[in-house]
XYZ file of N, CA, C and O in Angstrom:
276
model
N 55.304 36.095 109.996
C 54.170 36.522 110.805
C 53.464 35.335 111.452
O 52.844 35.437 112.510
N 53.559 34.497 110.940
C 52.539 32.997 111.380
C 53.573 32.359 112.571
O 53.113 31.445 113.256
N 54.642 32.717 112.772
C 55.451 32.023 113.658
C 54.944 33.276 114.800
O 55.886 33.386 115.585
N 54.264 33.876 115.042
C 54.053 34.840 116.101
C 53.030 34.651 116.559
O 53.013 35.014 117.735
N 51.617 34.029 116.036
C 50.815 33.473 116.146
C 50.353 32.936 117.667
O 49.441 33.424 118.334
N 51.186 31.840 118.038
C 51.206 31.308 119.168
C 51.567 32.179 120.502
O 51.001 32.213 121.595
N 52.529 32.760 120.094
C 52.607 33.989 121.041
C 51.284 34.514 121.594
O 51.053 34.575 122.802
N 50.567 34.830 120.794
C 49.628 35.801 120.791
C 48.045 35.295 121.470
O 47.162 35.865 122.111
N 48.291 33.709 120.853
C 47.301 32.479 121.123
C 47.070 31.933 122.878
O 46.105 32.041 123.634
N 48.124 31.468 123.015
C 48.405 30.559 123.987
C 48.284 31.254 125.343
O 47.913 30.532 126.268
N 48.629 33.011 125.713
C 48.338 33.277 126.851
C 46.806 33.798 127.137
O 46.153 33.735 128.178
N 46.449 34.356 125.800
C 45.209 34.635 125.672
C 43.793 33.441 126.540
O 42.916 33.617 127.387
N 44.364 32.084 125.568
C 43.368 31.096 126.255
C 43.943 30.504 127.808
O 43.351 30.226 128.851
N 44.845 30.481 127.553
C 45.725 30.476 128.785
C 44.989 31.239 130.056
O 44.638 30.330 130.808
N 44.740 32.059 130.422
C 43.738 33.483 130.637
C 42.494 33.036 130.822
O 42.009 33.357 131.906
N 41.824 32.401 130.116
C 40.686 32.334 129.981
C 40.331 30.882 130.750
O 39.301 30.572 131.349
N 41.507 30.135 130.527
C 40.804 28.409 131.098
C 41.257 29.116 132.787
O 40.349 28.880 133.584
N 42.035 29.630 133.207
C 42.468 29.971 134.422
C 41.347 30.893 135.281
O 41.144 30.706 136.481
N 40.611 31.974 134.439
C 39.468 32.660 134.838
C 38.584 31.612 135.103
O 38.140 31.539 136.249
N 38.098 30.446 133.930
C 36.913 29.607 134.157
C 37.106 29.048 135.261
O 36.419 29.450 136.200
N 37.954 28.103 135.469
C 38.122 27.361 136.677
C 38.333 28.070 137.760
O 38.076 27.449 138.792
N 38.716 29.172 137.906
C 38.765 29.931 139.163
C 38.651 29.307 140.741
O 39.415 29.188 141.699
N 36.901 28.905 140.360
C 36.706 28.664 141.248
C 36.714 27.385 142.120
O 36.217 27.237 143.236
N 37.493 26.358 141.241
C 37.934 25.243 141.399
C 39.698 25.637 142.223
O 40.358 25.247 143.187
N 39.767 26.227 141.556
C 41.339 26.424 141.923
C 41.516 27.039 143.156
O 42.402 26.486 143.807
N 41.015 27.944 143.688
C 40.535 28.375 145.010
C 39.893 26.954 145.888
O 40.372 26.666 146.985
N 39.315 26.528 145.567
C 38.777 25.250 146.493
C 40.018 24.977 146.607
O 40.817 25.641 147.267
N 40.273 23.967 145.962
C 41.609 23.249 145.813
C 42.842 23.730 146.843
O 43.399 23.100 147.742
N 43.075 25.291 146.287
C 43.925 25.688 147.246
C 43.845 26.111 149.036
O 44.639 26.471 149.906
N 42.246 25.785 148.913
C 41.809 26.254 150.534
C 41.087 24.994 150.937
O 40.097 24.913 151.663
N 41.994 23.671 150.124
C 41.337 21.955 150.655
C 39.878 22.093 151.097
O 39.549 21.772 152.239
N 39.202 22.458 150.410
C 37.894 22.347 150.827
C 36.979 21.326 150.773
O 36.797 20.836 149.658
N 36.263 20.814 151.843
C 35.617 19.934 151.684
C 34.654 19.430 150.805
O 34.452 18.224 150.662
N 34.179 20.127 150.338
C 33.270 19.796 148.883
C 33.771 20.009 147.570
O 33.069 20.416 146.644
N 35.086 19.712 147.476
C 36.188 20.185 146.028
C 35.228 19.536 144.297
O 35.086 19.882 143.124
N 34.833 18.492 145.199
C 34.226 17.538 144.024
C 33.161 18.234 143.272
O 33.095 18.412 142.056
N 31.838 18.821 144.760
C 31.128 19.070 144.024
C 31.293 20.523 143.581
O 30.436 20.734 142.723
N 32.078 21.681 143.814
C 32.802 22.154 143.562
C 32.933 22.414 141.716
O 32.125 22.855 140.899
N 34.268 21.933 141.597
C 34.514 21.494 140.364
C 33.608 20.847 139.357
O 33.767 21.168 138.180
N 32.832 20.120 139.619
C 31.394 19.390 138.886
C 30.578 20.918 138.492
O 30.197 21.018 137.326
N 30.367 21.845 139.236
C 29.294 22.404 139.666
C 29.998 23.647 138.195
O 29.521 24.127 137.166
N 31.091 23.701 138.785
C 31.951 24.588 137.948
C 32.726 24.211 136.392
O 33.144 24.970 135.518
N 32.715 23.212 136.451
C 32.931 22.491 135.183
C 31.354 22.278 134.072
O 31.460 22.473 132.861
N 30.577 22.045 134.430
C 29.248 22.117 134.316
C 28.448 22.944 134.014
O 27.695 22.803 133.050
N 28.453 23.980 134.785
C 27.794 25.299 134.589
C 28.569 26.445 134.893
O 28.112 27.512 135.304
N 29.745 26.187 134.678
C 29.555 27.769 134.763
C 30.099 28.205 133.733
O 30.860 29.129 134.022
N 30.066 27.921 132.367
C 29.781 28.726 131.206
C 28.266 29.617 131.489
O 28.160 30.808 131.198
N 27.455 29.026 131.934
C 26.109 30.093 132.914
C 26.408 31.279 133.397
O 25.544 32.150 133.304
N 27.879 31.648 134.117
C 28.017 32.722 134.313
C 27.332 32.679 135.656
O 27.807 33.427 136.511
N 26.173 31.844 136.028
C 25.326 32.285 137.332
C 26.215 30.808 137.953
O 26.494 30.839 139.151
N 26.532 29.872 137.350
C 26.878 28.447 137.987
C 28.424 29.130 138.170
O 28.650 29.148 139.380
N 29.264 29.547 137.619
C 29.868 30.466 137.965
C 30.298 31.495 139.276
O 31.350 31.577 139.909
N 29.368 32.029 139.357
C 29.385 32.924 140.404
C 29.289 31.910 141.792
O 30.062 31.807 142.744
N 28.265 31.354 141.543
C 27.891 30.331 142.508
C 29.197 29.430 143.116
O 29.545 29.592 144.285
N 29.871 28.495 142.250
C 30.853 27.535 142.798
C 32.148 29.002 143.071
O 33.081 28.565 143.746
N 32.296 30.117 142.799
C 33.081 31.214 143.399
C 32.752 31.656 144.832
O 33.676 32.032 145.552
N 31.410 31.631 145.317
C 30.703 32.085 146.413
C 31.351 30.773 147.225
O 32.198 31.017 148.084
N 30.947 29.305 146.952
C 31.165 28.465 147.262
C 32.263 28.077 147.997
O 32.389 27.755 149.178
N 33.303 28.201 146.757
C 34.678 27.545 147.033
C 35.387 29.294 148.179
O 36.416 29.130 148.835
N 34.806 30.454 148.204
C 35.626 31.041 149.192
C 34.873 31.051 150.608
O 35.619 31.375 151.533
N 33.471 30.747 150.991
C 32.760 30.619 151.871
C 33.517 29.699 152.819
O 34.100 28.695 152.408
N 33.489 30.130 154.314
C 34.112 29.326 155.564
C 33.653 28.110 154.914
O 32.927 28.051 153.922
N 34.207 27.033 155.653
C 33.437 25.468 155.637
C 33.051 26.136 157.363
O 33.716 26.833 158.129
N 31.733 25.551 157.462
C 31.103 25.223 158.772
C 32.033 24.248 159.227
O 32.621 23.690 158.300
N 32.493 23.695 160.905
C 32.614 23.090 161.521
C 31.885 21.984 161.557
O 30.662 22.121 161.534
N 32.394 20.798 161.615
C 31.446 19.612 161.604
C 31.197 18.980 162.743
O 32.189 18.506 163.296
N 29.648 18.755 163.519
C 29.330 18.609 165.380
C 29.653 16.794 164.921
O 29.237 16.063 164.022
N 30.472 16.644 165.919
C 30.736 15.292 166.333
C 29.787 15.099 167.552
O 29.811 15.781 168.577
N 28.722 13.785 167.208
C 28.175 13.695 168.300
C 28.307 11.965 169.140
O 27.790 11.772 170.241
């Protein structure tokens, strides 16, 4: 029974570090310009659940265009 263990373990948290970061991983995959603070923001707080939501809002929100003047 203890050799089944890991089975049972590993996708579970597996699951869970992939939910947390979410919203890092979405940046990342849509090169976003603020990845850093991003990930900080989300590494940081969002066990908050609200810091969370936030770097999710974040990382899928357009990037604005940047005025070259």
């Amino acid at each position: 029974m203890m050799h089944l263990l890991p089975a049972f373990f590993f996708p579970i948290f597996g699951f869970g570090f992939v939910m947390y970061f979410l919203p890092s991983i979405i940046a990342l995959a849509r090169s976003k310009r603020d990845i850093a603070a991003i990930v900080l923001l989300n590494f940081f707080l969002g066990w908050t659940m609200i810091g969370w939501v936030v770097a999710l809002v974040w990382a899928v929100k357009a990037d604005v265009p940047m005025v070259v003047r």
